[in-house]
Short mmCIF file of C-alpha atoms and ligand atoms in Angstrom, two decimals:
data_model
loop_
_atom_site.label_atom_id
_atom_site.label_comp_id
_atom_site.label_asym_id
_atom_site.label_seq_id
_atom_site.Cartn_x
_atom_site.Cartn_y
_atom_site.Cartn_z
CA MET A 1321 -16.16 125.33 109.10
CA LYS A 1322 -14.66 125.30 112.59
CA ILE A 1323 -11.25 126.92 112.98
CA LEU A 1324 -8.91 126.61 115.97
CA ILE A 1325 -6.32 129.35 116.47
CA SER A 1326 -3.85 127.33 118.49
CA ASP A 1327 -0.85 129.69 118.77
CA ALA A 1328 -0.15 133.44 118.89
CA PHE A 1329 -1.28 135.41 115.83
CA ASP A 1330 -2.24 139.04 115.30
CA PRO A 1331 -5.17 139.94 117.59
CA SER A 1332 -7.23 140.97 114.53
CA LEU A 1333 -7.19 137.42 113.13
CA PRO A 1334 -10.22 135.89 114.94
CA ASP A 1335 -12.52 138.64 113.59
CA ARG A 1336 -11.02 138.41 110.10
CA LEU A 1337 -11.70 134.66 110.03
CA LYS A 1338 -15.33 134.82 111.13
CA LYS A 1339 -16.55 134.91 107.51
CA PHE A 1340 -15.34 131.31 107.16
CA GLY A 1341 -17.32 129.94 110.12
CA GLU A 1342 -16.81 129.38 113.83
CA VAL A 1343 -13.47 130.52 115.26
CA THR A 1344 -12.16 129.39 118.63
CA GLU A 1345 -8.96 129.59 120.65
CA ASP A 1346 -10.17 126.81 122.98
CA LYS A 1347 -7.81 123.84 122.46
CA GLY A 1348 -10.28 121.65 124.34
CA GLN A 1349 -12.43 121.69 121.17
CA LEU A 1350 -9.77 119.97 119.04
CA SER A 1351 -11.94 116.89 118.45
CA THR A 1352 -14.41 118.93 116.36
CA ILE A 1353 -11.93 121.23 114.58
CA GLU A 1354 -11.59 121.24 110.75
CA VAL A 1355 -8.80 123.82 110.35
CA VAL A 1356 -6.03 124.42 112.87
CA LEU A 1357 -3.76 127.47 112.72
CA ILE A 1358 -0.38 126.99 114.36
CA ARG A 1359 2.96 128.74 114.65
CA SER A 1360 5.91 127.09 116.48
CA LYS A 1361 4.37 126.09 119.79
CA THR A 1362 1.77 123.53 118.74
CA LYS A 1363 3.31 120.24 117.63
CA CYS A 1364 1.12 118.42 115.11
CA THR A 1365 2.35 114.95 115.96
CA GLN A 1366 0.57 111.71 115.06
CA GLU A 1367 -1.05 111.73 118.51
CA TYR A 1368 -2.24 115.33 118.06
CA ILE A 1369 -3.66 114.58 114.61
CA ASP A 1370 -5.40 111.44 115.93
CA SER A 1371 -7.17 113.54 118.55
CA ALA A 1372 -8.65 115.72 115.76
CA PRO A 1373 -10.81 113.32 113.70
CA ALA A 1374 -12.55 116.16 111.77
CA LEU A 1375 -9.26 117.87 110.81
CA LYS A 1376 -8.93 118.75 107.11
CA MET A 1377 -6.26 121.43 107.09
CA ILE A 1378 -3.22 122.55 109.10
CA ILE A 1379 -1.91 126.04 108.37
CA ARG A 1380 1.44 126.98 109.89
CA GLY A 1381 1.95 130.73 110.15
CA GLY A 1382 5.66 130.71 109.37
CA VAL A 1383 8.26 128.91 107.26
CA GLY A 1384 9.56 125.63 108.69
CA LEU A 1385 7.15 122.69 108.92
CA ASP A 1386 9.34 120.69 111.28
CA ASN A 1387 6.60 120.82 113.96
CA VAL A 1388 4.13 118.97 111.69
CA ASP A 1389 4.23 115.23 111.01
CA GLN A 1390 3.63 115.81 107.31
CA PRO A 1391 3.70 112.18 106.12
CA TYR A 1392 1.10 111.24 108.74
CA ALA A 1393 -1.08 114.27 107.95
CA LYS A 1394 -0.92 113.32 104.25
CA SER A 1395 -1.87 109.70 105.03
CA ARG A 1396 -4.98 111.06 106.78
CA GLY A 1397 -5.82 113.30 103.79
CA ILE A 1398 -5.10 116.49 105.76
CA LYS A 1399 -3.74 119.41 103.72
CA VAL A 1400 -0.72 121.19 105.21
CA PHE A 1401 0.23 124.76 104.31
CA ASN A 1402 2.70 127.34 105.53
CA THR A 1403 3.01 131.08 104.89
CA ALA A 1404 6.59 130.79 103.68
CA ALA A 1405 6.97 134.06 101.84
CA ALA A 1406 5.57 136.28 104.59
CA SER A 1407 8.40 136.13 107.13
CA SER A 1408 11.54 136.76 105.05
CA VAL A 1409 11.97 140.47 105.77
CA ALA A 1410 11.08 140.09 109.46
CA VAL A 1411 13.65 137.32 110.05
CA ALA A 1412 16.29 139.01 107.90
CA GLU A 1413 15.96 142.21 109.93
CA LEU A 1414 16.43 140.25 113.18
CA ALA A 1415 19.50 138.46 111.77
CA CYS A 1416 20.91 141.87 110.82
CA ALA A 1417 20.04 143.21 114.28
CA HIS A 1418 22.24 140.47 115.81
CA LEU A 1419 24.94 141.09 113.19
CA ILE A 1420 24.99 144.78 114.10
CA ALA A 1421 24.48 144.50 117.87
CA ILE A 1422 27.26 141.98 118.56
CA PRO A 1423 30.30 143.72 116.99
CA ASN A 1424 29.00 147.09 118.19
CA ARG A 1425 28.86 145.78 121.78
CA LEU A 1426 25.34 147.16 122.22
CA ILE A 1427 24.24 144.61 124.80
CA GLU A 1428 27.43 144.75 126.90
CA GLY A 1429 27.29 148.57 126.77
CA HIS A 1430 23.73 148.58 128.05
CA VAL A 1431 24.23 145.88 130.69
CA THR A 1432 27.44 147.39 132.12
CA MET A 1433 25.97 150.90 132.26
CA SER A 1434 22.83 149.53 133.94
CA ALA A 1435 25.19 148.05 136.55
CA GLY A 1436 26.70 151.51 137.15
CA LYS A 1437 29.93 150.90 135.18
CA TRP A 1438 31.64 153.02 132.52
CA ASP A 1439 33.46 150.45 130.33
CA LYS A 1440 34.39 152.88 127.55
CA LYS A 1441 37.95 151.53 127.32
CA GLN A 1442 37.02 147.82 127.45
CA LEU A 1443 34.24 147.92 124.86
CA LYS A 1444 36.11 148.02 121.56
CA ARG A 1445 33.82 147.78 118.56
CA THR A 1446 34.39 146.10 115.19
CA GLU A 1447 32.93 147.40 111.93
CA LEU A 1448 30.97 145.38 109.38
CA PHE A 1449 32.40 147.52 106.56
CA LYS A 1450 34.63 145.44 104.22
CA LYS A 1451 34.15 142.31 106.34
CA THR A 1452 32.99 139.05 104.77
CA LEU A 1453 29.57 137.67 105.62
CA GLY A 1454 29.09 133.95 104.92
CA LEU A 1455 25.52 132.75 104.55
CA LEU A 1456 24.70 129.13 105.30
CA GLY A 1457 21.66 128.80 103.03
CA ILE A 1458 20.66 131.48 100.55
CA GLY A 1459 16.92 131.05 100.07
CA ARG A 1460 14.35 133.75 100.80
CA ILE A 1461 15.72 134.92 104.17
CA GLY A 1462 19.41 134.50 103.31
CA THR A 1463 18.87 136.63 100.20
CA GLU A 1464 17.22 139.44 102.20
CA VAL A 1465 20.16 139.36 104.64
CA ALA A 1466 22.63 139.53 101.72
CA ILE A 1467 20.89 142.62 100.30
CA ARG A 1468 21.02 144.38 103.69
CA ALA A 1469 24.61 143.35 104.45
CA LYS A 1470 25.77 144.87 101.16
CA ALA A 1471 24.34 148.22 102.28
CA PHE A 1472 26.89 148.05 105.12
CA GLY A 1473 29.70 147.48 102.63
CA MET A 1474 30.09 143.78 103.43
CA HIS A 1475 31.37 141.23 100.94
CA VAL A 1476 28.75 138.47 100.84
CA ILE A 1477 29.51 134.82 100.14
CA ALA A 1478 27.24 131.81 100.59
CA TYR A 1479 27.05 128.04 100.64
CA ASP A 1480 23.76 126.43 99.63
CA LYS A 1481 23.59 122.77 98.71
CA TYR A 1482 20.61 123.29 96.40
CA VAL A 1483 21.21 126.75 94.91
CA GLN A 1484 23.61 127.17 91.99
CA LYS A 1485 23.15 130.87 91.25
CA SER A 1486 22.58 134.04 93.24
CA ASP A 1487 22.55 137.69 92.21
CA HIS A 1488 23.37 138.69 95.79
CA ALA A 1489 26.26 136.49 96.95
CA LYS A 1490 29.26 134.63 95.59
CA LEU A 1491 28.48 130.91 95.98
CA LEU A 1492 31.30 128.77 97.33
CA PRO A 1493 31.78 125.21 98.58
CA LEU A 1494 31.04 124.89 102.30
CA ASP A 1495 34.67 124.61 103.46
CA ASP A 1496 35.72 127.68 101.42
CA MET A 1497 32.76 129.72 102.62
CA VAL A 1498 33.44 129.07 106.31
CA ALA A 1499 37.20 129.61 105.88
CA GLN A 1500 36.68 133.09 104.38
CA ALA A 1501 33.84 134.45 106.51
CA ASP A 1502 34.27 136.91 109.39
CA PHE A 1503 30.56 136.51 110.22
CA ILE A 1504 28.39 133.48 109.45
CA SER A 1505 24.60 133.72 109.39
CA ILE A 1506 22.57 130.49 109.39
CA HIS A 1507 19.47 130.32 107.14
CA THR A 1508 18.91 126.63 106.40
CA PRO A 1509 15.87 124.63 107.46
CA LEU A 1510 16.30 121.81 109.96
CA THR A 1511 16.64 118.57 107.99
CA ASP A 1512 18.51 115.29 108.47
CA GLU A 1513 21.34 116.90 106.45
CA THR A 1514 21.55 120.16 108.38
CA LYS A 1515 21.09 118.74 111.90
CA ALA A 1516 24.22 119.57 113.97
CA MET A 1517 25.95 120.67 110.76
CA VAL A 1518 27.75 123.41 112.70
CA ASN A 1519 29.92 121.21 114.90
CA THR A 1520 33.53 121.04 116.09
CA ALA A 1521 34.78 119.76 112.71
CA LEU A 1522 33.18 122.62 110.77
CA ILE A 1523 34.09 125.27 113.36
CA ALA A 1524 37.75 124.15 113.10
CA LYS A 1525 37.69 125.23 109.43
CA MET A 1526 36.44 128.74 110.32
CA LYS A 1527 38.55 131.84 110.97
CA ASP A 1528 39.65 132.42 114.54
CA GLY A 1529 37.31 134.90 116.21
CA VAL A 1530 34.39 134.31 113.83
CA ILE A 1531 30.91 135.46 114.90
CA ILE A 1532 27.96 133.16 114.16
CA VAL A 1533 24.34 134.31 114.07
CA ASN A 1534 21.55 131.74 113.94
CA THR A 1535 18.00 132.65 112.99
CA GLY A 1536 17.51 129.33 111.14
CA ARG A 1537 16.95 126.49 113.56
CA GLY A 1538 18.60 125.71 116.91
CA LYS A 1539 19.43 122.13 116.07
CA VAL A 1540 21.50 123.13 113.01
CA ILE A 1541 24.29 123.72 115.53
CA ASN A 1542 25.68 121.29 118.09
CA ASP A 1543 25.20 123.28 121.32
CA ALA A 1544 28.07 121.65 123.23
CA ASP A 1545 30.52 122.17 120.33
CA VAL A 1546 29.56 125.84 120.00
CA VAL A 1547 29.95 126.38 123.76
CA ALA A 1548 33.41 124.74 123.66
CA ALA A 1549 34.43 127.00 120.74
CA LEU A 1550 33.21 130.06 122.66
CA ALA A 1551 35.20 129.00 125.72
CA SER A 1552 38.39 128.54 123.68
CA GLY A 1553 37.90 131.88 121.89
CA LYS A 1554 37.82 130.22 118.44
CA LEU A 1555 34.28 131.56 118.24
CA ARG A 1556 34.10 135.22 119.32
CA ALA A 1557 30.31 135.24 119.79
CA TYR A 1558 27.11 133.36 119.01
CA GLY A 1559 23.90 135.32 118.48
CA THR A 1560 20.82 133.16 118.39
CA ASP A 1561 17.06 133.41 118.05
CA VAL A 1562 16.52 129.66 117.77
CA TRP A 1563 16.90 126.84 120.25
CA GLU A 1564 16.88 123.06 120.65
CA SER A 1565 13.36 123.57 122.04
CA ASP A 1566 11.16 126.60 122.73
CA PRO A 1567 12.05 127.57 125.41
CA PRO A 1568 15.41 125.81 125.86
CA PRO A 1569 15.72 123.64 128.98
CA ASP A 1570 17.34 125.30 132.04
CA THR A 1571 20.24 122.89 131.51
CA SER A 1572 21.02 124.25 128.02
CA PRO A 1573 24.76 125.06 128.06
CA LEU A 1574 24.14 128.08 125.84
CA LEU A 1575 22.22 129.95 128.53
CA LYS A 1576 25.29 130.41 130.73
CA ALA A 1577 28.08 130.39 128.11
CA PRO A 1578 30.18 133.52 127.53
CA ASN A 1579 29.42 135.72 124.53
CA VAL A 1580 26.05 134.20 123.67
CA PHE A 1581 23.49 136.84 122.65
CA MET A 1582 19.95 135.60 122.84
CA THR A 1583 16.45 136.35 121.59
CA PRO A 1584 13.44 134.11 122.35
CA HIS A 1585 12.50 132.95 118.81
CA ILE A 1586 11.03 136.29 117.75
CA GLY A 1587 12.28 136.30 114.15
CA ALA A 1588 8.82 136.11 112.64
CA SER A 1589 7.08 138.04 115.40
CA SER A 1590 7.09 141.56 114.03
CA LYS A 1591 3.73 143.31 114.12
CA GLU A 1592 3.84 143.74 110.34
CA ASN A 1593 4.69 140.09 109.73
CA LEU A 1594 1.84 138.81 111.88
CA LEU A 1595 -0.53 140.88 109.71
CA ARG A 1596 1.09 139.49 106.52
CA ILE A 1597 0.75 135.94 107.89
CA GLY A 1598 -2.95 136.64 108.53
CA ASP A 1599 -3.38 137.88 104.92
CA ILE A 1600 -1.88 134.66 103.54
CA ILE A 1601 -4.00 132.45 105.82
CA ILE A 1602 -7.10 134.21 104.49
CA GLU A 1603 -5.91 133.72 100.89
CA ILE A 1604 -5.41 129.98 101.55
CA LEU A 1605 -8.87 129.63 103.10
CA GLU A 1606 -10.50 131.64 100.30
CA GLU A 1607 -8.83 129.44 97.71
CA HIS A 1608 -9.98 126.20 99.34
CA TYR A 1609 -13.34 127.20 100.74
CA SER A 1610 -14.65 129.81 98.29
CA GLY A 1611 -18.36 129.41 97.96
P1 NAD B 2493 14.10 128.83 101.97
O1 NAD B 2493 13.59 127.46 101.70
O2 NAD B 2493 13.75 129.94 101.05
O3 NAD B 2493 15.71 128.80 102.12
C1 NAD B 2493 16.40 127.79 102.77
C2 NAD B 2493 17.65 127.52 101.98
O4 NAD B 2493 18.42 126.51 102.68
C3 NAD B 2493 17.35 126.96 100.57
O5 NAD B 2493 17.95 127.76 99.59
C4 NAD B 2493 17.93 125.57 100.61
O6 NAD B 2493 18.48 125.15 99.37
C5 NAD B 2493 19.01 125.70 101.67
N1 NAD B 2493 19.42 124.41 102.20
C6 NAD B 2493 18.64 123.32 102.47
N2 NAD B 2493 19.40 122.28 102.90
C7 NAD B 2493 20.67 122.72 102.88
C8 NAD B 2493 21.91 122.11 103.20
N3 NAD B 2493 21.99 120.84 103.58
N4 NAD B 2493 23.03 122.86 103.09
C9 NAD B 2493 22.97 124.14 102.65
N5 NAD B 2493 21.83 124.77 102.32
C10 NAD B 2493 20.69 124.07 102.44
O7 NAD B 2493 13.62 129.17 103.45
P2 NAD B 2493 13.64 130.60 104.17
O8 NAD B 2493 12.29 131.22 104.02
O9 NAD B 2493 14.83 131.35 103.75
O10 NAD B 2493 13.76 130.12 105.69
C11 NAD B 2493 14.95 129.47 106.12
C12 NAD B 2493 14.75 128.91 107.53
O11 NAD B 2493 14.63 129.99 108.44
C13 NAD B 2493 13.43 128.13 107.73
O12 NAD B 2493 13.52 126.81 107.26
C14 NAD B 2493 13.28 128.19 109.21
O13 NAD B 2493 13.96 127.09 109.79
C15 NAD B 2493 13.99 129.49 109.61
N6 NAD B 2493 13.05 130.50 110.09
C16 NAD B 2493 13.25 131.02 111.33
C17 NAD B 2493 12.38 131.99 111.82
C18 NAD B 2493 12.60 132.63 113.16
O14 NAD B 2493 11.63 133.04 113.78
N7 NAD B 2493 13.83 132.74 113.62
C19 NAD B 2493 11.27 132.39 111.07
C20 NAD B 2493 11.11 131.85 109.80
C21 NAD B 2493 12.00 130.90 109.32
#
């Protein structure tokens, strides 16, 4: 079997995969590859799949499969897998890092002190304690965020179109959830239904001064609408790990907007998670190629 490691995984992975056959990171060999391992960067479009005539399996180290043309892969008999369960804790911790850093003014404190200022009076903090966290989507990652938010004394509510019961959050209709939340954390996949779901109409139903954190997908929000809400003060801050594209274009209005706190899509990129992703990839290969 010939395996292409197309994106960034734990450095130990090539050696761990050698028992299955030849392992390469040379994308020029795509035409002879049987298994391709991708994360977010490689886009398995129809054109990509057509240039890999020997391809039998695509494994995405991560959750969303929006960078794989699944119907086309299926039509070509190519199996598509992800490592969905691996990343929940890693992404939840990053969502919580944004939820803690923004109201505690960590980034402004650091940036202003680095610039030689002492903004002790200007940098007023807000506590999470007794505030309401609204989760947009309460699947694996949303649930891990709920568990951690409760440790801070937050009241956790959620809207999820496909979940009727949760032991970790009070489920509400979308309009009620956004109207009650002081903080909103986005954990839905990108689908036709969720695309640009956070737009001017939905933001208008939120509390004034709400803080939104997005570790789901960049296109779940409408960038221009979020920037307008930040400018008007309706939205106090937007913390995001996810973008319309990786990286966002220089023209992205979010890059220069006030009160946007940014990370470069590192939700799944903890050292521990990359090892867990490697473990699951090996399990998938063992299951399909044992013997
Ligand atoms: P999951 O499938 O366990 O949970 C997603 C939840 O969203 C489900 O409960 C689903 O019912 C809900 N949902 C779907 N459509 C909805 C809609 N229209 N309205 C409301 N809720 C809806 O997935 P997960 O493991 O929790 O991951 C969630 C998302 O996080 C992934 O799809 C991916 O986009 C994103 N993610 C980001 C990173 C990162 O690096 N920032 C890493 C991994 C995953």
